[in-house]
XYZ file of C-alpha atoms in Angstrom:
643
model
C 0.000 0.000 0.000
C 1.354 3.420 -0.900
C 2.314 5.848 1.826
C -0.415 8.222 0.656
C -2.916 5.589 1.789
C -2.210 6.754 5.316
C -3.909 10.041 4.498
C -6.934 8.706 2.606
C -9.950 10.804 3.513
C -13.662 10.297 3.950
C -16.040 12.691 2.257
C -18.929 14.341 4.068
C -21.319 12.855 1.512
C -20.063 9.311 2.187
C -20.330 9.770 5.972
C -23.952 10.896 5.724
C -24.790 7.992 3.375
C -23.183 5.566 5.820
C -25.485 6.722 8.610
C -28.499 6.081 6.365
C -27.251 2.581 5.578
C -26.552 1.555 9.184
C -29.588 -0.718 9.356
C -28.689 -2.404 6.069
C -25.249 -3.568 7.232
C -26.303 -4.613 10.729
C -25.815 -1.364 12.644
C -29.106 -0.129 14.022
C -29.591 3.618 14.140
C -29.284 5.414 17.451
C -32.437 6.873 18.998
C -33.043 10.618 18.398
C -34.123 12.276 21.645
C -32.017 15.432 22.198
C -32.873 19.120 21.771
C -30.769 22.285 22.215
C -31.907 22.511 25.844
C -30.823 18.915 26.500
C -27.443 19.569 24.886
C -26.913 22.701 26.978
C -27.790 20.673 30.064
C -25.309 17.959 29.051
C -22.648 20.653 28.621
C -23.373 22.133 32.048
C -23.470 18.615 33.513
C -19.993 17.936 32.155
C -18.434 21.335 32.937
C -19.854 22.097 36.396
C -18.358 19.213 38.293
C -14.826 18.336 39.322
C -13.658 21.833 38.397
C -16.011 23.745 40.648
C -16.058 21.259 43.515
C -12.416 20.155 43.530
C -9.697 21.532 41.235
C -10.733 25.176 41.688
C -9.154 25.027 45.158
C -5.659 24.165 43.901
C -5.886 26.727 41.086
C -6.968 29.452 43.529
C -4.150 28.591 45.926
C -1.607 28.994 43.107
C -3.031 32.098 41.441
C -4.942 33.877 44.202
C -8.074 35.852 43.308
C -6.505 36.520 39.878
C -7.424 32.931 38.986
C -10.600 34.460 37.529
C -8.458 35.651 34.597
C -7.361 32.069 34.009
C -11.013 30.987 33.939
C -11.722 33.802 31.496
C -8.736 32.963 29.284
C -9.618 29.271 29.295
C -13.249 30.034 28.480
C -12.206 32.224 25.539
C -9.841 29.514 24.280
C -12.585 26.909 24.598
C -15.037 29.254 22.848
C -12.670 29.568 19.893
C -12.423 25.767 19.798
C -16.202 25.497 20.243
C -16.723 27.569 17.079
C -14.611 25.020 15.211
C -16.472 22.093 16.790
C -19.813 23.717 16.012
C -18.890 24.267 12.369
C -17.779 20.650 11.987
C -20.820 19.340 13.892
C -23.081 21.310 11.564
C -21.145 20.028 8.552
C -20.838 16.382 9.689
C -23.741 15.698 12.107
C -22.694 12.190 13.174
C -21.169 10.589 16.252
C -17.395 10.661 16.396
C -16.550 14.216 17.402
C -12.989 15.305 16.533
C -12.186 11.827 15.195
C -14.731 12.069 12.382
C -13.850 15.703 11.672
C -10.149 14.838 11.309
C -11.013 11.970 8.952
C -12.587 14.542 6.622
C -9.910 17.231 7.004
C -6.599 15.350 7.268
C -7.049 11.676 6.483
C -7.052 8.304 8.179
C -3.761 8.289 10.113
C -4.512 11.656 11.742
C -8.086 10.540 12.450
C -6.739 7.432 14.167
C -4.308 9.485 16.240
C -7.040 11.864 17.371
C -9.439 8.989 18.055
C -6.775 7.340 20.179
C -6.194 10.659 21.977
C -9.935 10.971 22.626
C -9.889 7.548 24.255
C -7.383 9.047 26.685
C -9.520 12.171 27.140
C -12.743 10.405 28.028
C -11.368 7.374 29.839
C -8.769 9.280 31.855
C -11.218 12.130 32.423
C -13.706 9.710 33.911
C -11.009 8.264 36.154
C -10.373 11.791 37.443
C -14.037 12.451 38.112
C -14.536 9.066 39.756
C -11.629 9.760 42.149
C -13.037 13.215 42.999
C -16.496 11.714 43.508
C -14.984 9.151 45.848
C -13.322 11.911 47.937
C -16.620 13.726 48.426
C -18.600 10.537 48.986
C -16.256 9.232 51.685
C -16.266 12.692 53.286
C -20.069 12.553 53.340
C -19.968 9.090 54.915
C -17.507 10.337 57.550
C -19.882 13.160 58.480
C -22.592 10.532 58.967
C -20.358 8.474 61.256
C -19.571 5.797 58.656
C -15.811 5.381 58.312
C -14.267 3.281 55.552
C -10.676 2.082 56.087
C -8.180 4.499 54.512
C -6.806 1.783 52.238
C -10.295 1.197 50.796
C -10.879 4.840 49.831
C -7.527 5.906 48.379
C -5.730 5.032 45.153
C -2.486 3.061 45.236
C -0.229 5.803 43.826
C -1.387 8.479 46.273
C -0.845 6.141 49.208
C 2.610 5.072 48.001
C 3.827 8.606 47.210
C 2.265 10.036 50.383
C 4.013 7.424 52.494
C 7.386 8.324 50.971
C 6.842 12.075 51.458
C 5.611 11.606 55.027
C 8.630 9.455 55.873
C 11.025 12.069 54.463
C 9.310 14.939 56.312
C 9.230 13.050 59.605
C 12.931 12.271 59.206
C 13.366 16.038 58.964
C 11.718 16.483 62.361
C 8.091 17.144 61.425
C 5.626 15.335 63.658
C 2.844 13.227 62.188
C 0.232 15.648 63.534
C 1.850 18.524 61.625
C 1.694 16.735 58.278
C -1.084 17.806 55.904
C -4.313 15.823 56.247
C -3.813 14.329 52.776
C -0.294 13.149 53.668
C -1.523 11.740 56.982
C -4.249 9.835 55.157
C -1.828 8.432 52.603
C 0.622 7.337 55.310
C -2.169 5.669 57.284
C -3.566 3.926 54.184
C -0.150 2.519 53.297
C 0.798 1.361 56.799
C -2.591 -0.186 57.676
C -3.340 -1.873 54.341
C -3.288 -5.671 53.922
C -0.061 -6.873 52.310
C 0.521 -9.796 49.950
C 4.257 -10.335 49.773
C 5.514 -6.783 49.295
C 2.363 -5.551 47.524
C 0.031 -3.304 49.527
C -3.685 -3.784 48.827
C -4.740 -0.148 48.472
C -7.648 0.624 46.108
C -10.348 3.272 45.716
C -13.490 1.142 46.045
C -16.090 3.982 46.019
C -14.690 5.089 42.636
C -15.349 1.581 41.345
C -18.909 1.703 42.680
C -19.923 4.913 40.907
C -18.387 3.794 37.593
C -20.408 0.566 37.660
C -23.647 2.432 38.416
C -23.123 5.115 35.732
C -22.073 2.554 33.108
C -25.290 0.629 33.770
C -27.349 3.823 33.296
C -25.570 4.734 30.032
C -26.077 1.176 28.778
C -29.783 1.432 29.545
C -30.484 4.263 27.073
C -30.053 7.879 25.973
C -33.521 8.949 27.130
C -32.854 7.656 30.650
C -29.396 9.237 30.665
C -30.844 12.558 29.495
C -33.526 12.581 32.182
C -31.039 11.731 34.924
C -28.619 14.376 33.662
C -31.287 17.100 33.550
C -32.352 16.373 37.142
C -28.741 16.431 38.382
C -28.042 19.696 36.525
C -31.017 21.434 38.174
C -29.884 20.245 41.618
C -26.278 21.336 41.287
C -27.104 24.707 39.698
C -29.371 25.439 42.651
C -26.547 24.522 45.038
C -23.953 26.633 43.197
C -26.286 29.637 43.231
C -26.937 29.019 46.941
C -23.181 28.961 47.620
C -22.781 32.291 45.825
C -25.801 33.851 47.541
C -24.724 32.800 51.054
C -20.989 33.177 50.561
C -21.183 36.751 49.275
C -22.217 37.908 52.765
C -18.977 36.481 54.221
C -16.619 38.008 51.658
C -13.811 40.074 53.171
C -12.335 42.242 50.413
C -9.014 42.286 52.279
C -8.607 38.660 51.166
C -8.432 39.924 47.590
C -5.137 41.669 48.343
C -2.744 40.820 46.832
C -4.924 40.006 43.848
C -2.177 38.075 42.018
C 0.225 37.029 44.813
C 2.342 34.773 42.599
C 2.106 36.856 39.443
C 1.257 35.531 35.996
C 3.293 32.363 36.623
C 1.112 31.513 39.629
C -2.087 32.115 37.684
C -0.925 29.977 34.752
C 0.238 27.207 37.078
C -3.397 26.178 37.428
C -3.986 25.902 33.674
C -4.348 22.119 33.752
C -6.824 22.139 36.643
C -8.899 24.989 35.200
C -8.892 23.670 31.652
C -10.025 20.290 32.954
C -13.111 22.067 34.245
C -14.140 23.022 30.693
C -13.467 19.961 28.611
C -16.983 18.596 28.865
C -18.403 20.780 26.105
C -16.829 18.685 23.332
C -18.596 15.578 24.647
C -21.797 17.160 23.323
C -20.579 16.629 19.767
C -20.465 12.842 20.267
C -24.272 12.798 20.570
C -24.859 14.298 17.106
C -26.710 11.265 15.748
C -29.077 11.354 18.723
C -30.077 15.006 18.185
C -33.385 15.920 16.581
C -31.744 18.790 14.643
C -27.949 18.518 15.129
C -27.005 21.239 12.630
C -29.014 23.835 14.547
C -28.872 22.572 18.127
C -25.244 21.438 18.563
C -23.702 24.922 18.092
C -26.308 26.440 20.434
C -25.743 23.806 23.107
C -21.971 24.243 23.102
C -21.988 28.039 23.264
C -24.638 28.356 25.960
C -22.930 25.744 28.124
C -19.585 27.591 28.005
C -21.135 31.027 28.688
C -23.236 29.869 31.655
C -20.418 27.858 33.221
C -17.831 30.633 32.838
C -20.034 33.095 34.722
C -20.547 30.530 37.484
C -16.827 29.734 37.751
C -15.800 33.397 38.008
C -18.447 34.103 40.649
C -17.454 31.048 42.700
C -13.723 31.904 42.476
C -14.340 35.464 43.710
C -16.534 34.265 46.575
C -14.096 31.547 47.665
C -11.014 33.795 47.624
C -13.025 36.489 49.403
C -14.254 34.207 52.191
C -10.798 32.878 53.142
C -7.209 33.636 52.176
C -6.222 32.091 48.849
C -3.322 30.153 50.433
C -5.757 28.047 52.481
C -7.625 26.693 49.477
C -5.267 23.915 48.395
C -7.713 21.225 49.508
C -9.711 18.559 47.683
C -13.106 19.961 48.705
C -12.693 23.783 48.737
C -16.411 24.689 48.850
C -17.117 22.499 51.858
C -13.834 23.631 53.450
C -14.584 27.371 53.433
C -18.047 26.984 54.956
C -16.759 24.544 57.541
C -14.007 27.040 58.443
C -16.640 29.728 58.950
C -18.662 27.322 61.142
C -21.505 27.005 58.629
C -21.636 23.225 58.863
C -25.158 23.030 57.462
C -23.805 24.490 54.204
C -20.904 22.045 54.222
C -23.382 19.192 54.404
C -25.475 20.540 51.526
C -22.352 21.044 49.419
C -21.121 17.519 50.134
C -24.418 16.023 48.961
C -24.576 18.245 45.874
C -20.948 17.471 44.978
C -21.730 13.765 44.960
C -24.599 14.477 42.532
C -22.537 16.899 40.427
C -19.606 14.513 39.996
C -21.985 11.751 38.980
C -23.464 13.934 36.224
C -19.992 14.678 34.815
C -19.202 10.985 34.835
C -22.470 10.322 33.021
C -21.674 12.671 30.113
C -18.108 11.436 29.706
C -19.189 7.822 29.929
C -21.624 8.489 27.078
C -18.963 10.089 24.889
C -16.351 7.326 24.968
C -18.457 4.468 23.514
C -19.675 6.692 20.680
C -16.108 7.472 19.644
C -15.320 3.764 19.593
C -18.521 3.065 17.681
C -17.508 5.532 14.959
C -14.005 4.060 14.702
C -15.477 0.566 14.513
C -17.875 1.594 11.740
C -14.834 2.682 9.742
C -13.103 -0.647 10.321
C -10.372 0.796 12.555
C -11.610 -1.176 15.585
C -13.228 -4.640 15.703
C -16.812 -4.739 14.463
C -18.243 -5.561 17.914
C -17.525 -2.002 19.087
C -20.164 -0.679 16.679
C -22.872 -3.044 17.900
C -26.048 -1.147 18.896
C -28.420 -2.712 21.408
C -31.675 -3.572 19.575
C -33.872 -2.402 22.468
C -31.935 0.371 24.224
C -30.452 1.876 21.013
C -27.033 2.411 22.641
C -23.542 1.142 21.642
C -23.812 -1.704 24.138
C -20.493 -3.565 23.780
C -18.448 -0.358 23.643
C -20.230 0.911 26.770
C -19.318 -2.209 28.745
C -15.684 -2.052 27.614
C -15.581 1.625 28.604
C -16.728 0.660 32.079
C -13.786 -1.720 32.480
C -11.277 0.713 30.944
C -12.282 3.404 33.453
C -12.950 1.296 36.543
C -9.680 -0.636 36.790
C -7.240 2.341 36.562
C -9.455 4.367 38.940
C -8.516 1.905 41.673
C -4.812 2.700 41.385
C -4.050 6.068 39.691
C -3.901 9.419 41.492
C -5.773 12.638 40.717
C -2.903 14.864 39.548
C -1.568 12.388 36.993
C -4.917 11.649 35.380
C -6.018 15.324 35.338
C -2.925 16.351 33.400
C -3.139 13.394 30.994
C -6.790 14.133 30.320
C -6.028 17.808 29.694
C -3.236 17.170 27.186
C -5.324 14.636 25.256
C -8.250 17.047 25.082
C -6.110 20.037 24.090
C -4.548 17.954 21.322
C -8.039 17.182 20.017
C -8.977 20.869 20.147
C -5.820 21.824 18.249
C -6.602 19.388 15.434
C -10.258 20.420 15.195
C -9.257 24.097 14.881
C -6.582 23.152 12.347
C -9.179 21.124 10.443
C -11.446 24.142 10.017
C -8.463 26.137 8.745
C -7.487 23.373 6.320
C -11.027 23.202 4.881
C -11.838 26.915 4.827
C -11.009 27.361 1.132
C -12.294 23.968 -0.057
C -15.265 24.339 -2.403
C -16.117 20.620 -2.511
C -17.240 20.474 1.139
C -20.996 20.878 1.792
C -21.490 23.494 4.518
C -23.969 23.180 7.377
C -26.235 25.808 8.902
C -23.477 27.149 11.163
C -20.235 28.742 9.962
C -17.561 30.430 12.046
C -17.526 34.210 11.404
C -14.603 35.007 9.105
C -11.979 37.579 10.082
C -8.824 37.668 7.951
C -5.729 37.040 10.093
C -3.237 37.926 7.332
C -1.950 41.046 9.116
C -3.459 40.568 12.575
C -1.397 37.480 13.346
C 2.041 39.018 12.588
C 1.059 42.135 14.566
C 0.094 40.001 17.573
C 3.398 38.151 17.295
C 5.362 41.424 17.289
C 3.370 42.696 20.292
C 4.229 39.498 22.143
C 7.940 39.986 21.445
C 7.789 43.609 22.638
C 6.127 42.551 25.881
C 8.562 39.674 26.456
C 11.736 41.701 25.946
C 10.401 45.039 27.155
C 8.352 44.258 30.256
C 9.375 40.704 31.122
C 13.005 40.782 30.029
C 14.593 38.926 32.957
C 12.256 35.927 32.786
C 12.530 35.874 28.995
C 16.346 35.898 29.071
C 16.394 33.259 31.826
C 14.208 31.095 29.589
C 16.413 31.577 26.514
C 19.753 31.162 28.327
C 18.499 28.260 30.484
C 19.545 30.062 33.667
C 20.062 27.767 36.678
C 17.086 27.731 39.070
C 16.962 27.114 42.821
C 14.669 24.304 43.971
C 12.023 25.149 46.549
C 12.363 23.973 50.145
C 9.813 21.132 49.889
C 11.574 19.597 46.849
C 14.960 19.830 48.557
C 13.789 18.242 51.818
C 11.964 15.332 50.170
C 15.107 14.581 48.107
C 17.359 14.106 51.168
C 18.331 10.806 52.724
C 18.573 10.436 56.499
C 22.258 11.439 56.723
C 21.795 14.484 54.465
C 18.715 15.520 56.453
C 20.782 15.650 59.665
C 23.560 17.666 57.998
C 21.118 20.237 56.611
C 19.324 20.514 59.951
C 22.593 21.030 61.875
C 23.681 23.700 59.405
C 20.403 25.643 59.568
C 20.422 25.579 63.365
C 24.009 26.872 63.372
C 23.166 29.895 61.181
C 19.861 30.665 62.868
C 20.348 30.979 66.609
C 16.830 32.312 67.129
C 15.185 29.202 65.737
C 17.677 27.029 67.587
C 16.532 28.420 70.913
C 12.930 27.596 70.158
C 13.921 23.964 69.822
C 11.852 23.354 66.684
C 12.816 20.019 65.141
C 10.937 20.780 61.888
C 13.404 21.077 59.003
C 10.752 22.309 56.589
C 9.922 25.249 58.892
C 13.611 26.113 59.285
C 14.289 26.192 55.554
C 11.017 27.565 54.158
C 11.220 30.700 56.350
C 13.887 32.061 54.014
C 11.758 31.777 50.852
C 10.124 35.139 51.539
C 13.431 36.839 50.665
C 14.880 35.643 47.346
C 18.407 36.924 48.036
C 18.563 35.430 51.533
C 17.127 32.123 50.329
C 19.710 31.922 47.521
C 22.509 32.604 50.006
C 21.329 29.933 52.453
C 20.788 27.332 49.729
C 24.265 27.903 48.251
C 25.870 26.951 51.590
C 23.792 23.856 52.305
C 26.095 20.828 52.831
C 24.532 18.712 50.075
C 25.147 18.160 46.365
C 24.273 20.937 43.894
C 22.006 18.512 42.034
C 19.684 18.573 45.061
C 19.819 22.351 45.497
C 19.598 23.465 41.874
C 18.089 22.539 38.547
C 20.265 23.272 35.523
C 21.487 21.987 32.161
C 19.320 19.497 30.320
C 17.468 18.669 33.551
C 16.098 22.215 33.426
C 15.891 22.571 29.639
C 13.701 19.480 29.198
C 10.877 21.241 31.046
C 11.047 24.052 28.472
C 10.765 21.789 25.421
C 6.931 22.081 25.197
C 7.189 25.886 25.224
C 9.891 25.863 22.530
C 7.613 23.654 20.405
C 4.816 26.192 20.891
C 7.043 29.127 19.898
C 8.293 27.407 16.730
C 4.740 26.420 15.719
C 3.634 30.007 16.395
C 6.125 31.316 13.844
C 4.929 28.727 11.326
C 1.293 29.691 11.908
C 2.144 33.362 11.329
C 3.642 32.498 7.939
C 0.697 30.222 7.066
C -1.859 32.880 8.036
C -0.084 35.511 5.927
C 0.054 33.266 2.846
C -3.425 31.696 3.083
C -5.544 34.460 4.696
C -6.565 32.113 7.514
C -9.715 32.694 9.551
C -8.802 34.383 12.845
C -11.162 32.623 15.301
C -10.081 28.990 14.684
C -6.469 30.207 14.424
C -6.708 31.810 17.881
C -8.345 28.632 19.167
C -5.425 26.575 17.865
C -2.860 28.960 19.407
C -4.581 29.174 22.804
C -4.977 25.406 23.101
C -1.397 24.758 21.987
C -0.188 27.317 24.532
C -2.063 25.517 27.316
C -0.454 22.266 26.167
C 2.938 23.984 26.451
C 2.149 24.956 30.050
C 1.803 21.278 30.998
C 4.912 19.467 32.206
C 7.238 17.658 29.833
C 6.328 14.404 31.584
C 2.757 14.759 30.384
C 4.067 15.169 26.840
C 6.219 12.062 27.272
C 3.359 9.968 28.666
C 1.071 11.255 25.907
C 3.657 10.414 23.238
C 3.985 6.887 24.613
C 0.192 6.556 24.471
C 0.162 7.691 20.830
C 2.968 5.269 19.925
C 0.968 2.389 21.416
C -1.949 3.553 19.273
C 0.191 3.575 16.129
C 1.285 -0.020 16.801
C -2.396 -1.019 16.908
C -3.130 1.002 13.765
C -0.399 -0.609 11.674
C -1.071 -4.050 13.179
C -4.861 -4.090 12.718
C -6.648 -0.907 11.713
C -4.799 -0.006 8.520
C -5.589 -3.295 6.811
C -9.147 -3.567 8.152
C -10.148 -0.013 7.291
C -13.210 0.198 5.048
C -11.361 2.715 2.904
C -8.676 0.066 2.381
C -11.237 -2.399 1.031
C -12.604 0.312 -1.277
C -9.098 0.996 -2.634
C -8.504 -2.733 -3.129
């Protein structure tokens, strides 16, 4: 087969004919039950969940009240991408989302890559939500006097890593009582868990429970899923509005100063957590075949969902950071935490119940999206035929739904929240980038039938180069030091927590003895806590640098430099090089500005994720390519047509 066969494309006309012929070749049509209101509700169900009840706390702790700008930036970026999704959904109103759109725009190999990335988005996203749901559910049980063993409510990785961190901190003199609650829980889970050989039996059983229940509901039918989703959306919107209405009376504007305590870097540090809050809107596009009028209703549903949720997120962020200091919000249940801190326990209870409902609704939407992606790939021959089987009674992709349940449930027992959030975000952003690029690639094609919705056209020929020049002026004019440090790969000092957790027992004693010798005041207090001794200097950059330089340990522990530092900058260098290429492309081809900005914003957020996420994502894509060349390429329906 020629290399060009990798980029063989499907036409819009053929895709629409295939849907009409589903019954003829054994694939029953999906039931059509959804309106614009239902789609908006699905979008809200997916977006208002883990973000507002969980990850908003970490993002607020990093960025302070200025995190609202990150929500705004992310919403704008998602809106740009939503325009591209809406145009494709109007053009190709079938299940498959970005996978199907890429098949039309770029060809089979790119479609496979994006389909494989979407598997990561939905499966890993559901793992994240299931873990968050478990945290709230076990917290609710605790408040009712029902206490599950720690090892039965925590994932394996969190327990293992928490045990190691707790051990290192306690070696440095910190008492168990002074460890964070999360670290205490992880240490307890690890030390009290049953052991087989050297393997600790630690697993998040409540996460398994909710996945089984939601998978059963999704299997049962779209109408039932829609009704359940609509009820859950009404409940959680009422709770969010109640939180805002009550919380606004406890806002202390002094907590909004400083507004951006850690600057732009602190605000952007939460990009993964905040973006994760928005990714649900693209799941709407997977339900295209079940819409009564997809070309009209899909664009409306996406846009309204993003607008409503952005307003809610900004209001909640302002209320939270106004009720307590931003640096107290790095907790898994920030809404319940702030009301509990202000002794409004009745609100904490309401929030805990609503969070359990809200997380379940997010899980429901994501668990619907995954099987429909697999169904579309199976219809094209890229996955085994069983994945496209539709239940004759329930009109759902039954086999794919069951497989999705297993794919989500098993990792949820063992993976931790941070890892899966970041992996989900990078997979989703990659999909957004390709959808935006697909609209740009098709904008001048005359052979593509257009739907009812089209992204407003603004010529980026001169706007894009001007924006690039403005960015350079800002970088070298107003942010020169950070820019030059980035370019020259200037050595950076590690923070106190990273240094302490990297020390062995002998090094810990040496560092402690040294700090006591240079700080007589702390020595007289008799504090045995190494973290307290070292972190006190971080308020003064010059003093901290001086103290760190004299620590009696290797430079590799104190500093990050060379390739060890440069590797973390590789994603940003990729972004900058692509940005130059996009400027040239926009100048030559008069590209449409909105999808171009969507591509740039999403690629920038990818660049803000750690290099390890890029590495894990690359490994995932390579595994997908092995499957493609081993099975999918030869079994593709386009391959049989060519033959």
